[in-house]
mmCIF file of N, CA and C and ligand atoms in Angstrom:
data_model
loop_
_atom_site.group_PDB
_atom_site.id
_atom_site.type_symbol
_atom_site.label_atom_id
_atom_site.label_comp_id
_atom_site.label_asym_id
_atom_site.label_seq_id
_atom_site.Cartn_x
_atom_site.Cartn_y
_atom_site.Cartn_z
ATOM 1 N N MET A 182 -183.050 -3.579 147.115
ATOM 2 C CA MET A 182 -183.759 -3.644 145.826
ATOM 3 C C MET A 182 -184.881 -2.610 145.801
ATOM 4 N N ILE A 183 -185.027 -1.946 144.684
ATOM 5 C CA ILE A 183 -186.080 -0.929 144.579
ATOM 6 C C ILE A 183 -187.354 -1.557 144.022
ATOM 7 N N HIS A 184 -188.432 -0.846 144.141
ATOM 8 C CA HIS A 184 -189.735 -1.374 143.729
ATOM 9 C C HIS A 184 -189.758 -1.836 142.280
ATOM 10 N N LYS A 185 -189.158 -1.024 141.400
ATOM 11 C CA LYS A 185 -189.187 -1.361 139.971
ATOM 12 C C LYS A 185 -188.531 -2.731 139.745
ATOM 13 N N GLN A 186 -187.385 -2.933 140.390
ATOM 14 C CA GLN A 186 -186.677 -4.207 140.249
ATOM 15 C C GLN A 186 -187.493 -5.357 140.826
ATOM 16 N N ALA A 187 -188.128 -5.090 141.960
ATOM 17 C CA ALA A 187 -188.937 -6.131 142.600
ATOM 18 C C ALA A 187 -190.102 -6.524 141.700
ATOM 19 N N ILE A 188 -190.714 -5.525 141.063
ATOM 20 C CA ILE A 188 -191.853 -5.801 140.175
ATOM 21 C C ILE A 188 -191.386 -6.596 138.953
ATOM 22 N N GLN A 189 -190.199 -6.227 138.425
ATOM 23 C CA GLN A 189 -189.667 -6.971 137.269
ATOM 24 C C GLN A 189 -189.374 -8.411 137.646
ATOM 25 N N ALA A 190 -188.763 -8.619 138.818
ATOM 26 C CA ALA A 190 -188.451 -9.972 139.283
ATOM 27 C C ALA A 190 -189.739 -10.763 139.480
ATOM 28 N N ARG A 191 -190.760 -10.084 139.953
ATOM 29 C CA ARG A 191 -192.053 -10.728 140.173
ATOM 30 C C ARG A 191 -192.675 -11.165 138.844
ATOM 31 N N GLU A 192 -192.524 -10.326 137.819
ATOM 32 C CA GLU A 192 -193.048 -10.668 136.494
ATOM 33 C C GLU A 192 -192.363 -11.918 135.936
ATOM 34 N N ARG A 193 -191.019 -11.982 136.177
ATOM 35 C CA ARG A 193 -190.268 -13.156 135.699
ATOM 36 C C ARG A 193 -190.758 -14.425 136.405
ATOM 37 N N LEU A 194 -191.003 -14.314 137.687
ATOM 38 C CA LEU A 194 -191.483 -15.471 138.454
ATOM 39 C C LEU A 194 -192.878 -15.882 138.006
ATOM 40 N N LEU A 195 -193.685 -14.882 137.663
ATOM 41 C CA LEU A 195 -195.058 -15.148 137.238
ATOM 42 C C LEU A 195 -195.069 -16.052 136.004
ATOM 43 N N LYS A 196 -194.087 -15.850 135.108
ATOM 44 C CA LYS A 196 -194.008 -16.679 133.901
ATOM 45 C C LYS A 196 -193.771 -18.146 134.261
ATOM 46 N N ARG A 197 -193.014 -18.343 135.372
ATOM 47 C CA ARG A 197 -192.734 -19.715 135.800
ATOM 48 C C ARG A 197 -193.966 -20.404 136.372
ATOM 49 N N LEU A 198 -194.972 -19.624 136.696
ATOM 50 C CA LEU A 198 -196.197 -20.208 137.231
ATOM 51 C C LEU A 198 -197.063 -20.799 136.122
ATOM 52 N N SER A 199 -196.542 -20.730 134.878
ATOM 53 C CA SER A 199 -197.253 -21.218 133.689
ATOM 54 C C SER A 199 -198.303 -22.268 134.065
ATOM 55 N N SER A 200 -199.525 -21.828 133.964
ATOM 56 C CA SER A 200 -200.655 -22.567 134.516
ATOM 57 C C SER A 200 -200.607 -24.064 134.243
ATOM 58 N N THR A 201 -200.493 -24.818 135.291
ATOM 59 C CA THR A 201 -200.588 -26.260 135.187
ATOM 60 C C THR A 201 -201.485 -26.756 136.306
ATOM 61 N N SER A 202 -202.284 -27.738 135.966
ATOM 62 C CA SER A 202 -203.109 -28.361 137.006
ATOM 63 C C SER A 202 -202.505 -29.714 137.364
ATOM 64 N N GLU A 203 -201.352 -30.025 136.729
ATOM 65 C CA GLU A 203 -200.724 -31.325 136.982
ATOM 66 C C GLU A 203 -199.818 -31.236 138.205
ATOM 67 N N VAL A 204 -200.469 -31.140 139.367
ATOM 68 C CA VAL A 204 -199.730 -30.976 140.615
ATOM 69 C C VAL A 204 -200.204 -31.983 141.646
ATOM 70 N N LEU A 205 -199.270 -32.382 142.474
ATOM 71 C CA LEU A 205 -199.564 -33.301 143.573
ATOM 72 C C LEU A 205 -198.722 -32.904 144.764
ATOM 73 N N ARG A 206 -199.346 -32.903 145.930
ATOM 74 C CA ARG A 206 -198.602 -32.657 147.152
ATOM 75 C C ARG A 206 -198.419 -33.998 147.845
ATOM 76 N N GLY A 207 -197.278 -34.171 148.479
ATOM 77 C CA GLY A 207 -197.030 -35.418 149.206
ATOM 78 C C GLY A 207 -195.659 -35.961 148.888
ATOM 79 N N SER A 208 -195.431 -37.198 149.307
ATOM 80 C CA SER A 208 -194.150 -37.810 148.978
ATOM 81 C C SER A 208 -194.339 -39.288 148.671
ATOM 82 N N LEU A 209 -193.450 -39.775 147.813
ATOM 83 C CA LEU A 209 -193.494 -41.185 147.429
ATOM 84 C C LEU A 209 -192.616 -41.976 148.385
ATOM 85 N N ILE A 210 -193.139 -43.041 148.915
ATOM 86 C CA ILE A 210 -192.324 -43.912 149.754
ATOM 87 C C ILE A 210 -192.401 -45.349 149.222
ATOM 88 N N GLU A 211 -191.310 -46.059 149.398
ATOM 89 C CA GLU A 211 -191.253 -47.460 148.996
ATOM 90 C C GLU A 211 -191.492 -48.302 150.232
ATOM 91 N N ARG A 212 -192.323 -49.304 150.099
ATOM 92 C CA ARG A 212 -192.472 -50.222 151.223
ATOM 93 C C ARG A 212 -192.776 -51.620 150.690
ATOM 94 N N THR A 213 -192.585 -52.599 151.548
ATOM 95 C CA THR A 213 -192.785 -53.982 151.134
ATOM 96 C C THR A 213 -193.916 -54.603 151.943
ATOM 97 N N THR A 214 -194.904 -55.102 151.220
ATOM 98 C CA THR A 214 -196.013 -55.794 151.870
ATOM 99 C C THR A 214 -195.657 -57.272 151.993
ATOM 100 N N ARG A 215 -195.909 -57.845 153.149
ATOM 101 C CA ARG A 215 -195.617 -59.273 153.362
ATOM 102 C C ARG A 215 -196.860 -59.987 153.867
ATOM 103 N N HIS A 216 -197.213 -61.054 153.163
ATOM 104 C CA HIS A 216 -198.342 -61.873 153.610
ATOM 105 C C HIS A 216 -197.852 -62.842 154.673
ATOM 106 N N THR A 217 -198.721 -63.091 155.644
ATOM 107 C CA THR A 217 -198.305 -63.970 156.744
ATOM 108 C C THR A 217 -198.359 -65.443 156.339
ATOM 109 N N SER A 218 -199.292 -65.791 155.457
ATOM 110 C CA SER A 218 -199.357 -67.197 155.037
ATOM 111 C C SER A 218 -199.937 -67.326 153.644
ATOM 112 N N GLY A 219 -199.648 -68.431 152.982
ATOM 113 C CA GLY A 219 -200.269 -68.752 151.700
ATOM 114 C C GLY A 219 -199.692 -68.047 150.497
ATOM 115 N N CYS A 220 -198.560 -67.342 150.640
ATOM 116 C CA CYS A 220 -197.962 -66.651 149.496
ATOM 117 C C CYS A 220 -196.526 -67.133 149.307
ATOM 118 N N PRO A 221 -196.246 -67.837 148.185
ATOM 119 C CA PRO A 221 -194.886 -68.382 147.978
ATOM 120 C C PRO A 221 -193.809 -67.290 147.973
ATOM 121 N N LYS A 222 -194.127 -66.156 147.377
ATOM 122 C CA LYS A 222 -193.163 -65.044 147.302
ATOM 123 C C LYS A 222 -192.755 -64.584 148.696
ATOM 124 N N CYS A 223 -193.747 -64.415 149.544
ATOM 125 C CA CYS A 223 -193.476 -63.943 150.900
ATOM 126 C C CYS A 223 -192.816 -65.045 151.728
ATOM 127 N N ALA A 224 -193.190 -66.304 151.437
ATOM 128 C CA ALA A 224 -192.564 -67.429 152.129
ATOM 129 C C ALA A 224 -191.063 -67.448 151.822
ATOM 130 N N ARG A 225 -190.679 -67.043 150.603
ATOM 131 C CA ARG A 225 -189.252 -66.973 150.222
ATOM 132 C C ARG A 225 -188.573 -65.726 150.803
ATOM 133 N N GLY A 226 -189.380 -64.893 151.449
ATOM 134 C CA GLY A 226 -188.824 -63.682 152.075
ATOM 135 C C GLY A 226 -188.738 -62.500 151.125
ATOM 136 N N GLU A 227 -189.329 -62.629 149.926
ATOM 137 C CA GLU A 227 -189.250 -61.529 148.946
ATOM 138 C C GLU A 227 -190.218 -60.393 149.266
ATOM 139 N N GLY A 228 -191.453 -60.769 149.542
ATOM 140 C CA GLY A 228 -192.475 -59.750 149.780
ATOM 141 C C GLY A 228 -192.856 -59.053 148.485
ATOM 142 N N HIS A 229 -193.735 -58.067 148.591
ATOM 143 C CA HIS A 229 -194.207 -57.338 147.412
ATOM 144 C C HIS A 229 -193.830 -55.870 147.546
ATOM 145 N N PRO A 230 -192.842 -55.421 146.782
ATOM 146 C CA PRO A 230 -192.470 -54.004 146.852
ATOM 147 C C PRO A 230 -193.624 -53.152 146.336
ATOM 148 N N GLN A 231 -193.851 -52.037 147.016
ATOM 149 C CA GLN A 231 -195.002 -51.197 146.702
ATOM 150 C C GLN A 231 -194.571 -49.747 146.806
ATOM 151 N N THR A 232 -195.090 -48.912 145.927
ATOM 152 C CA THR A 232 -194.830 -47.479 146.032
ATOM 153 C C THR A 232 -196.112 -46.804 146.490
ATOM 154 N N VAL A 233 -195.972 -45.977 147.508
ATOM 155 C CA VAL A 233 -197.142 -45.347 148.113
ATOM 156 C C VAL A 233 -196.954 -43.837 148.123
ATOM 157 N N LEU A 234 -198.002 -43.121 147.725
ATOM 158 C CA LEU A 234 -198.008 -41.663 147.839
ATOM 159 C C LEU A 234 -198.640 -41.315 149.183
ATOM 160 N N THR A 235 -197.868 -40.603 150.003
ATOM 161 C CA THR A 235 -198.365 -40.212 151.326
ATOM 162 C C THR A 235 -198.580 -38.706 151.359
ATOM 163 N N ILE A 236 -199.758 -38.292 151.782
ATOM 164 C CA ILE A 236 -200.083 -36.870 151.877
ATOM 165 C C ILE A 236 -200.473 -36.584 153.324
ATOM 166 N N SER A 237 -199.802 -35.579 153.933
ATOM 167 C CA SER A 237 -200.167 -35.214 155.310
ATOM 168 C C SER A 237 -201.033 -33.972 155.314
ATOM 169 N N TYR A 238 -201.935 -33.939 156.266
ATOM 170 C CA TYR A 238 -202.849 -32.812 156.436
ATOM 171 C C TYR A 238 -202.662 -32.208 157.825
ATOM 172 N N PRO A 239 -203.056 -30.951 157.982
ATOM 173 C CA PRO A 239 -202.957 -30.343 159.314
ATOM 174 C C PRO A 239 -203.694 -31.218 160.332
ATOM 175 N N GLY A 240 -203.131 -31.301 161.511
ATOM 176 C CA GLY A 240 -203.763 -32.113 162.541
ATOM 177 C C GLY A 240 -203.227 -33.536 162.562
ATOM 178 N N GLY A 241 -202.225 -33.793 161.704
ATOM 179 C CA GLY A 241 -201.570 -35.100 161.716
ATOM 180 C C GLY A 241 -202.268 -36.175 160.900
ATOM 181 N N ARG A 242 -203.360 -35.801 160.228
ATOM 182 C CA ARG A 242 -204.061 -36.770 159.392
ATOM 183 C C ARG A 242 -203.244 -37.036 158.115
ATOM 184 N N THR A 243 -203.235 -38.269 157.636
ATOM 185 C CA THR A 243 -202.540 -38.575 156.378
ATOM 186 C C THR A 243 -203.429 -39.418 155.483
ATOM 187 N N LYS A 244 -203.148 -39.304 154.190
ATOM 188 C CA LYS A 244 -203.814 -40.148 153.197
ATOM 189 C C LYS A 244 -202.731 -40.904 152.465
ATOM 190 N N GLN A 245 -203.018 -42.120 152.067
ATOM 191 C CA GLN A 245 -202.032 -42.903 151.317
ATOM 192 C C GLN A 245 -202.690 -43.526 150.094
ATOM 193 N N PHE A 246 -201.956 -43.455 148.989
ATOM 194 C CA PHE A 246 -202.423 -44.084 147.758
ATOM 195 C C PHE A 246 -201.349 -45.021 147.246
ATOM 196 N N SER A 247 -201.759 -46.197 146.875
ATOM 197 C CA SER A 247 -200.833 -47.117 146.231
ATOM 198 C C SER A 247 -200.655 -46.663 144.781
ATOM 199 N N ILE A 248 -199.387 -46.600 144.337
ATOM 200 C CA ILE A 248 -199.091 -46.098 142.988
ATOM 201 C C ILE A 248 -198.544 -47.241 142.137
ATOM 202 N N HIS A 249 -199.159 -47.464 140.979
ATOM 203 C CA HIS A 249 -198.657 -48.496 140.064
ATOM 204 C C HIS A 249 -197.327 -48.044 139.479
ATOM 205 N N SER A 250 -196.466 -49.021 139.216
ATOM 206 C CA SER A 250 -195.110 -48.680 138.749
ATOM 207 C C SER A 250 -195.129 -47.807 137.487
ATOM 208 N N GLU A 251 -196.111 -48.050 136.590
ATOM 209 C CA GLU A 251 -196.151 -47.252 135.354
ATOM 210 C C GLU A 251 -196.598 -45.808 135.625
ATOM 211 N N GLN A 252 -197.173 -45.553 136.801
ATOM 212 C CA GLN A 252 -197.614 -44.187 137.134
ATOM 213 C C GLN A 252 -196.512 -43.382 137.823
ATOM 214 N N ILE A 253 -195.457 -44.070 138.264
ATOM 215 C CA ILE A 253 -194.430 -43.401 139.074
ATOM 216 C C ILE A 253 -193.800 -42.182 138.379
ATOM 217 N N PRO A 254 -193.393 -42.306 137.094
ATOM 218 C CA PRO A 254 -192.790 -41.115 136.457
ATOM 219 C C PRO A 254 -193.746 -39.921 136.452
ATOM 220 N N GLN A 255 -195.029 -40.190 136.171
ATOM 221 C CA GLN A 255 -196.023 -39.120 136.146
ATOM 222 C C GLN A 255 -196.206 -38.504 137.533
ATOM 223 N N VAL A 256 -196.280 -39.357 138.539
ATOM 224 C CA VAL A 256 -196.453 -38.866 139.915
ATOM 225 C C VAL A 256 -195.246 -38.015 140.311
ATOM 226 N N ARG A 257 -194.033 -38.486 139.963
ATOM 227 C CA ARG A 257 -192.822 -37.713 140.285
ATOM 228 C C ARG A 257 -192.875 -36.345 139.621
ATOM 229 N N GLN A 258 -193.322 -36.307 138.368
ATOM 230 C CA GLN A 258 -193.419 -35.044 137.631
ATOM 231 C C GLN A 258 -194.426 -34.116 138.310
ATOM 232 N N TRP A 259 -195.557 -34.634 138.688
ATOM 233 C CA TRP A 259 -196.593 -33.823 139.319
ATOM 234 C C TRP A 259 -196.129 -33.307 140.672
ATOM 235 N N LEU A 260 -195.412 -34.137 141.421
ATOM 236 C CA LEU A 260 -194.867 -33.700 142.715
ATOM 237 C C LEU A 260 -193.864 -32.571 142.500
ATOM 238 N N SER A 261 -193.055 -32.734 141.467
ATOM 239 C CA SER A 261 -192.047 -31.727 141.148
ATOM 240 C C SER A 261 -192.711 -30.424 140.687
ATOM 241 N N ASN A 262 -193.792 -30.519 139.910
ATOM 242 C CA ASN A 262 -194.540 -29.324 139.498
ATOM 243 C C ASN A 262 -195.069 -28.580 140.728
ATOM 244 N N TYR A 263 -195.550 -29.320 141.688
ATOM 245 C CA TYR A 263 -196.083 -28.713 142.916
ATOM 246 C C TYR A 263 -194.979 -27.968 143.664
ATOM 247 N N GLN A 264 -193.810 -28.620 143.817
ATOM 248 C CA GLN A 264 -192.688 -27.997 144.519
ATOM 249 C C GLN A 264 -192.269 -26.706 143.836
ATOM 250 N N MET A 265 -192.213 -26.762 142.514
ATOM 251 C CA MET A 265 -191.830 -25.607 141.708
ATOM 252 C C MET A 265 -192.811 -24.449 141.914
ATOM 253 N N LEU A 266 -194.104 -24.759 141.872
ATOM 254 C CA LEU A 266 -195.125 -23.729 142.083
ATOM 255 C C LEU A 266 -194.997 -23.132 143.473
ATOM 256 N N LYS A 267 -194.791 -23.998 144.458
ATOM 257 C CA LYS A 267 -194.704 -23.558 145.840
ATOM 258 C C LYS A 267 -193.490 -22.640 146.031
ATOM 259 N N GLU A 268 -192.346 -23.049 145.485
ATOM 260 C CA GLU A 268 -191.137 -22.223 145.611
ATOM 261 C C GLU A 268 -191.315 -20.878 144.918
ATOM 262 N N THR A 269 -191.987 -20.896 143.762
ATOM 263 C CA THR A 269 -192.201 -19.662 143.015
ATOM 264 C C THR A 269 -193.120 -18.725 143.794
ATOM 265 N N ILE A 270 -194.184 -19.263 144.359
ATOM 266 C CA ILE A 270 -195.107 -18.441 145.146
ATOM 267 C C ILE A 270 -194.386 -17.854 146.359
ATOM 268 N N GLU A 271 -193.545 -18.662 147.012
ATOM 269 C CA GLU A 271 -192.777 -18.176 148.161
ATOM 270 C C GLU A 271 -191.858 -17.017 147.746
ATOM 271 N N ALA A 272 -191.204 -17.176 146.589
ATOM 272 C CA ALA A 272 -190.291 -16.150 146.095
ATOM 273 C C ALA A 272 -191.051 -14.857 145.804
ATOM 274 N N ILE A 273 -192.262 -14.975 145.251
ATOM 275 C CA ILE A 273 -193.088 -13.794 144.966
ATOM 276 C C ILE A 273 -193.476 -13.102 146.275
ATOM 277 N N CYS A 274 -193.808 -13.889 147.285
ATOM 278 C CA CYS A 274 -194.153 -13.309 148.602
ATOM 279 C C CYS A 274 -192.976 -12.522 149.162
ATOM 280 N N GLU A 275 -191.759 -13.059 149.009
ATOM 281 C CA GLU A 275 -190.568 -12.364 149.501
ATOM 282 C C GLU A 275 -190.398 -11.029 148.779
ATOM 283 N N LEU A 276 -190.638 -11.027 147.466
ATOM 284 C CA LEU A 276 -190.536 -9.784 146.692
ATOM 285 C C LEU A 276 -191.590 -8.780 147.143
ATOM 286 N N ASN A 277 -192.758 -9.272 147.492
ATOM 287 C CA ASN A 277 -193.825 -8.372 147.933
ATOM 288 C C ASN A 277 -193.478 -7.704 149.255
ATOM 289 N N HIS A 278 -192.600 -8.331 150.042
ATOM 290 C CA HIS A 278 -192.135 -7.669 151.267
ATOM 291 C C HIS A 278 -191.445 -6.350 150.911
ATOM 292 N N ILE A 279 -190.684 -6.385 149.809
ATOM 293 C CA ILE A 279 -189.985 -5.177 149.360
ATOM 294 C C ILE A 279 -190.987 -4.085 148.992
ATOM 295 N N LEU A 280 -192.083 -4.522 148.350
ATOM 296 C CA LEU A 280 -193.083 -3.556 147.895
ATOM 297 C C LEU A 280 -193.865 -2.937 149.062
ATOM 298 N N LEU A 281 -193.816 -3.587 150.211
ATOM 299 C CA LEU A 281 -194.510 -3.038 151.377
ATOM 300 C C LEU A 281 -193.701 -1.919 152.024
ATOM 301 N N ARG A 282 -192.402 -1.905 151.720
ATOM 302 C CA ARG A 282 -191.546 -0.859 152.285
ATOM 303 C C ARG A 282 -191.527 0.346 151.341
ATOM 304 N N PRO A 283 -191.140 1.520 151.846
ATOM 305 C CA PRO A 283 -191.064 2.690 150.960
ATOM 306 C C PRO A 283 -190.053 2.417 149.842
ATOM 307 N N ASP A 284 -190.319 2.944 148.674
ATOM 308 C CA ASP A 284 -189.435 2.736 147.520
ATOM 309 C C ASP A 284 -188.185 3.599 147.675
ATOM 310 N N SER A 285 -187.025 2.958 147.783
ATOM 311 C CA SER A 285 -185.777 3.703 148.007
ATOM 312 C C SER A 285 -185.418 4.586 146.811
ATOM 313 N N SER A 286 -185.811 4.182 145.598
ATOM 314 C CA SER A 286 -185.481 4.991 144.410
ATOM 315 C C SER A 286 -186.284 6.284 144.421
ATOM 316 N N VAL A 287 -187.531 6.221 144.911
ATOM 317 C CA VAL A 287 -188.383 7.407 144.967
ATOM 318 C C VAL A 287 -187.791 8.409 145.960
ATOM 319 N N ARG A 288 -187.344 7.901 147.114
ATOM 320 C CA ARG A 288 -186.761 8.755 148.143
ATOM 321 C C ARG A 288 -185.522 9.493 147.604
ATOM 322 N N LYS A 289 -184.697 8.751 146.850
ATOM 323 C CA LYS A 289 -183.481 9.322 146.281
ATOM 324 C C LYS A 289 -183.823 10.486 145.338
ATOM 325 N N THR A 290 -184.832 10.271 144.480
ATOM 326 C CA THR A 290 -185.252 11.290 143.517
ATOM 327 C C THR A 290 -185.702 12.555 144.237
ATOM 328 N N ARG A 291 -186.488 12.357 145.308
ATOM 329 C CA ARG A 291 -187.015 13.494 146.070
ATOM 330 C C ARG A 291 -185.884 14.322 146.676
ATOM 331 N N SER A 292 -184.902 13.621 147.260
ATOM 332 C CA SER A 292 -183.800 14.355 147.892
ATOM 333 C C SER A 292 -182.985 15.111 146.834
ATOM 334 N N THR A 293 -182.882 14.538 145.627
ATOM 335 C CA THR A 293 -182.177 15.192 144.539
ATOM 336 C C THR A 293 -182.888 16.500 144.173
ATOM 337 N N LEU A 294 -184.225 16.418 144.138
ATOM 338 C CA LEU A 294 -185.007 17.596 143.780
ATOM 339 C C LEU A 294 -184.835 18.722 144.805
ATOM 340 N N ARG A 295 -184.780 18.308 146.087
ATOM 341 C CA ARG A 295 -184.641 19.285 147.163
ATOM 342 C C ARG A 295 -183.268 19.979 147.097
ATOM 343 N N ASP A 296 -182.236 19.233 146.628
ATOM 344 C CA ASP A 296 -180.865 19.761 146.598
ATOM 345 C C ASP A 296 -180.644 20.828 145.551
HETATM 346 ZN ZN1 ZN B 104 -197.096 -62.161 149.347
#
């Protein structure tokens, strides 16, 4: 790929970065909380299903947030927005690798001129 193409591809990716602050990093996990005594639901073996957002940090530290069921669609959307942004940024970085190398189209033009 030549520089011009890489720059055009980068411009297309930039549009996908359409500024959003609605982003979340982490993952949603389902788990069941069980009380040891005094809860009829848990006594029946049902427990309380819970959705938790888990975020890991460098060094193995994690944060967890309990997510209400009505917030789940929003959280999923925000997680997906984050993934999309991350993939787009990665793709732009890959294109920039091309820009760090000499432009093959420029080299071709020069050799044509010499001929
Ligand atoms: Zn319970």
